[in-house]
CSV table of C-alpha atoms and ligand atoms in Angstrom, one decimal:
chain,number,residue,atom,x,y,z
M,21,UNK,CA,0.0,0.0,0.0
M,22,UNK,CA,1.4,3.5,-0.9
M,23,UNK,CA,2.2,5.9,1.9
M,24,UNK,CA,0.3,9.1,2.0
M,25,UNK,CA,2.4,12.1,1.1
M,26,UNK,CA,3.0,14.7,3.9
M,27,UNK,CA,3.0,18.3,2.8
M,28,UNK,CA,4.1,20.9,5.3
M,29,UNK,CA,4.6,24.6,5.0
M,30,UNK,CA,7.9,26.0,6.3
M,31,UNK,CA,9.9,29.2,6.1
M,32,UNK,CA,12.5,29.8,3.4
M,33,UNK,CA,16.2,29.9,4.4
M,34,UNK,CA,19.0,31.0,2.1
M,35,UNK,CA,20.0,27.3,1.8
M,36,UNK,CA,16.8,26.8,-0.2
M,37,UNK,CA,17.7,29.5,-2.7
M,38,UNK,CA,18.9,27.2,-5.6
M,39,UNK,CA,15.9,24.9,-5.2
M,40,UNK,CA,13.4,27.8,-5.2
M,41,UNK,CA,15.0,29.4,-8.2
M,42,UNK,CA,14.7,26.0,-10.0
M,43,UNK,CA,11.0,25.8,-9.0
M,44,UNK,CA,10.4,29.3,-10.3
M,45,UNK,CA,12.3,28.7,-13.5
M,46,UNK,CA,10.0,25.7,-14.3
M,47,UNK,CA,6.8,27.4,-13.1
M,48,UNK,CA,5.9,28.8,-16.6
M,49,UNK,CA,5.6,32.3,-18.0
M,50,UNK,CA,3.6,33.5,-15.0
M,51,UNK,CA,6.7,33.9,-12.9
M,52,UNK,CA,9.0,36.5,-14.3
M,53,UNK,CA,12.5,36.3,-12.7
M,54,UNK,CA,14.2,39.7,-12.4
M,55,UNK,CA,17.1,41.5,-10.7
M,56,UNK,CA,15.2,41.3,-7.4
M,57,UNK,CA,15.4,37.5,-7.5
M,58,UNK,CA,19.2,37.3,-7.4
M,59,UNK,CA,20.8,35.7,-4.3
M,60,UNK,CA,21.9,39.1,-3.1
M,61,UNK,CA,18.5,40.7,-3.4
M,62,UNK,CA,16.7,37.7,-1.9
M,63,UNK,CA,19.1,37.8,1.1
M,64,UNK,CA,18.2,41.5,1.5
M,65,UNK,CA,14.5,40.7,1.4
M,66,UNK,CA,15.0,38.0,4.0
M,67,UNK,CA,16.3,40.5,6.5
M,68,UNK,CA,13.0,42.2,6.4
M,69,UNK,CA,10.3,39.6,6.3
M,70,UNK,CA,11.9,36.2,7.0
M,71,UNK,CA,8.5,34.8,8.1
M,72,UNK,CA,6.7,35.7,4.9
M,73,UNK,CA,8.7,33.7,2.4
M,74,UNK,CA,7.0,30.3,2.6
M,75,UNK,CA,7.8,26.9,1.0
M,76,UNK,CA,5.6,23.8,0.6
M,77,UNK,CA,7.7,20.8,1.3
M,78,UNK,CA,6.6,17.3,0.6
M,79,UNK,CA,8.8,14.5,2.2
M,80,UNK,CA,11.8,16.8,1.8
M,81,UNK,CA,11.0,17.8,-1.8
M,82,UNK,CA,10.2,21.5,-2.6
M,83,UNK,CA,6.8,21.5,-4.3
M,84,UNK,CA,5.7,25.1,-3.9
M,85,UNK,CA,6.7,28.6,-2.9
M,86,UNK,CA,5.3,32.1,-2.3
M,87,UNK,CA,7.2,35.3,-1.3
M,88,UNK,CA,5.2,37.7,0.8
M,89,UNK,CA,5.9,41.3,1.9
M,90,UNK,CA,4.5,43.7,4.5
M,91,UNK,CA,5.3,47.4,4.4
M,92,UNK,CA,3.3,48.4,7.5
M,93,UNK,CA,0.2,49.3,5.5
M,94,UNK,CA,-0.3,46.8,2.7
M,95,UNK,CA,0.8,43.2,2.0
M,96,UNK,CA,2.3,42.1,-1.3
M,97,UNK,CA,2.5,38.7,-2.8
M,98,UNK,CA,5.2,37.6,-5.3
M,99,UNK,CA,6.0,34.5,-7.3
M,100,UNK,CA,3.4,32.0,-6.0
M,101,UNK,CA,4.3,28.8,-7.8
M,102,UNK,CA,3.5,25.1,-7.5
M,103,UNK,CA,5.7,22.5,-9.2
M,104,UNK,CA,3.8,21.4,-12.4
M,105,UNK,CA,3.4,17.7,-11.3
M,106,UNK,CA,1.9,18.8,-7.9
M,107,UNK,CA,-0.8,21.2,-9.1
M,108,UNK,CA,-4.5,20.9,-8.5
M,109,UNK,CA,-3.9,19.3,-5.1
M,110,UNK,CA,-4.6,22.3,-2.9
M,111,UNK,CA,-0.9,23.4,-2.4
M,112,UNK,CA,-1.3,26.8,-3.9
M,113,UNK,CA,-4.3,27.5,-1.8
M,114,UNK,CA,-2.6,26.2,1.3
M,115,UNK,CA,0.4,28.5,0.7
M,116,UNK,CA,-1.9,31.5,0.2
M,117,UNK,CA,-3.9,30.7,3.4
M,118,UNK,CA,-0.8,30.5,5.5
M,119,UNK,CA,0.6,33.7,4.1
M,120,UNK,CA,-2.7,35.4,4.6
M,121,UNK,CA,-2.8,34.2,8.2
M,122,UNK,CA,0.6,35.6,8.8
M,123,UNK,CA,-0.2,39.0,7.2
M,124,UNK,CA,-3.4,39.2,9.2
M,125,UNK,CA,-1.4,38.5,12.4
M,126,UNK,CA,0.9,41.5,11.6
M,127,UNK,CA,-2.2,43.8,11.3
M,128,UNK,CA,-2.4,43.8,7.5
M,129,UNK,CA,-5.9,44.9,6.3
M,130,UNK,CA,-5.4,44.5,2.6
M,131,UNK,CA,-2.8,42.9,0.3
M,132,UNK,CA,-2.0,43.0,-3.4
M,133,UNK,CA,-0.4,41.0,-6.1
M,134,UNK,CA,0.4,41.6,-9.8
M,135,UNK,CA,-0.7,39.0,-12.2
M,136,UNK,CA,0.1,39.2,-15.9
M,137,UNK,CA,-3.1,39.8,-17.9
M,138,UNK,CA,-2.6,36.8,-20.0
M,139,UNK,CA,-2.0,34.4,-17.1
M,140,UNK,CA,-5.4,32.8,-17.4
M,141,UNK,CA,-4.7,29.9,-15.0
M,142,UNK,CA,-3.5,32.1,-12.2
M,143,UNK,CA,-6.4,34.6,-12.7
M,144,UNK,CA,-8.8,31.7,-12.5
M,145,UNK,CA,-7.1,30.3,-9.4
M,146,UNK,CA,-7.2,33.7,-7.6
M,147,UNK,CA,-10.7,34.5,-8.6
M,148,UNK,CA,-11.8,31.1,-7.5
M,149,UNK,CA,-10.3,32.0,-4.1
M,150,UNK,CA,-12.2,35.2,-4.0
M,151,UNK,CA,-9.6,37.8,-5.0
M,152,UNK,CA,-11.0,40.9,-6.7
M,153,UNK,CA,-9.5,42.4,-9.9
M,154,UNK,CA,-8.6,46.1,-9.7
M,155,UNK,CA,-9.5,47.1,-13.3
M,156,UNK,CA,-9.6,50.8,-12.4
M,157,UNK,CA,-5.9,50.8,-11.3
M,158,UNK,CA,-2.9,51.2,-13.6
M,159,UNK,CA,0.3,49.8,-12.1
M,160,UNK,CA,3.2,52.2,-12.4
M,161,UNK,CA,6.9,51.7,-11.6
M,162,UNK,CA,10.3,53.3,-11.7
M,163,UNK,CA,13.6,51.4,-11.4
M,164,UNK,CA,16.1,52.9,-9.0
M,165,UNK,CA,19.0,51.0,-10.6
M,166,UNK,CA,20.5,51.0,-14.0
M,167,UNK,CA,20.7,47.2,-13.7
M,168,UNK,CA,17.0,46.3,-13.6
M,169,UNK,CA,16.1,43.5,-15.9
M,170,UNK,CA,15.5,39.8,-16.3
M,171,UNK,CA,17.6,37.5,-14.1
M,172,UNK,CA,20.1,35.7,-16.3
A,243,COA,C1,-1.6,29.3,-9.9
A,243,COA,C2,-1.0,28.1,-9.1
A,243,COA,C3,-0.1,28.6,-8.0
A,243,COA,C4,-2.2,27.3,-8.5
A,243,COA,O1,-1.6,26.3,-7.6
A,243,COA,P1,-2.4,24.9,-7.4
A,243,COA,O2,-1.7,24.2,-6.2
A,243,COA,O3,-2.4,24.1,-8.6
A,243,COA,O4,-3.8,25.3,-7.0
A,243,COA,P2,-4.8,24.6,-5.9
A,243,COA,O5,-4.8,23.1,-6.2
A,243,COA,O6,-4.5,25.1,-4.5
A,243,COA,O7,-6.2,25.2,-6.4
A,243,COA,C5,-7.1,25.9,-5.5
A,243,COA,C6,-8.4,26.0,-6.2
A,243,COA,O8,-8.3,26.7,-7.4
A,243,COA,C7,-8.7,26.0,-8.5
A,243,COA,N1,-7.8,26.1,-9.6
A,243,COA,C8,-6.4,26.2,-9.5
A,243,COA,N2,-5.9,26.4,-10.8
A,243,COA,C9,-7.0,26.4,-11.6
A,243,COA,C10,-7.1,26.6,-13.0
A,243,COA,N3,-6.0,26.7,-13.8
A,243,COA,N4,-8.3,26.6,-13.6
A,243,COA,C11,-9.4,26.4,-12.8
A,243,COA,N5,-9.4,26.2,-11.4
A,243,COA,C12,-8.2,26.3,-10.9
A,243,COA,C13,-8.7,24.5,-8.0
A,243,COA,O9,-9.6,23.7,-8.7
A,243,COA,C14,-9.0,24.6,-6.6
A,243,COA,O10,-10.4,24.7,-6.4
A,243,COA,P3,-11.2,23.6,-5.5
A,243,COA,O11,-10.6,23.7,-4.1
A,243,COA,O12,-12.6,24.2,-5.5
A,243,COA,O13,-11.0,22.3,-6.2
A,243,COA,C15,-0.3,27.1,-10.1
A,243,COA,O14,-1.1,26.8,-11.2
A,243,COA,C16,1.0,27.6,-10.6
A,243,COA,O15,2.1,27.4,-10.0
A,243,COA,N6,1.0,28.3,-11.8
A,243,COA,C17,2.2,28.8,-12.5
A,243,COA,C18,2.9,29.9,-11.7
A,243,COA,C19,2.1,31.2,-11.8
A,243,COA,O16,1.6,31.6,-12.8
A,243,COA,N7,1.9,31.8,-10.6
A,243,COA,C20,1.2,33.0,-10.4
A,243,COA,C21,2.1,34.2,-10.4
A,243,COA,S1,1.2,35.7,-10.2
């Protein structure tokens, strides 16, 4: 008889960096890896919100990840991804629920995420979970480095 797989959610450490990058690289076009995903920049992020970068681990294998942020007013969600072979088993939802629980505990009242307009699977997933589109908002950005771009 096959053993039931045990999924647990735990916090990221820098030792997980290569595995998480590998997961993100195979997640599909919905996860855009940029300068902020380099080891140096992720280490910087870890100093600030070490408890909001969550991994889904199944019997020691990385099967999902989500990187959260909290700025004292709003929460932000980046790079939710579940390994292709492990999708549609509730792992994405479990990661979002744990992140939301942690944001709520910090006093966060509302959080955001950016989803590419053509990422139909992710939009269906988020809307299924009750997230609202903000069609009246235009996202704006300015880079504060000359080196902003895709992660090589
Ligand atoms: C989006 C993603 C994280 C969803 O993860 P997942 O583990 O497969 O999702 P779950 O199994 O937790 O799904 C939760 C619910 O959403 C539904 N759902 C998920 N993906 C869906 C899809 N593509 N179409 C329809 N429903 C979907 C599930 O059926 C489930 O509903 P149920 O509980 O009523 O059965 C995963 O597809 C992924 O990694 N995509 C690629 C990376 C990406 O684009 N990330 C988003 C970056 S903004």
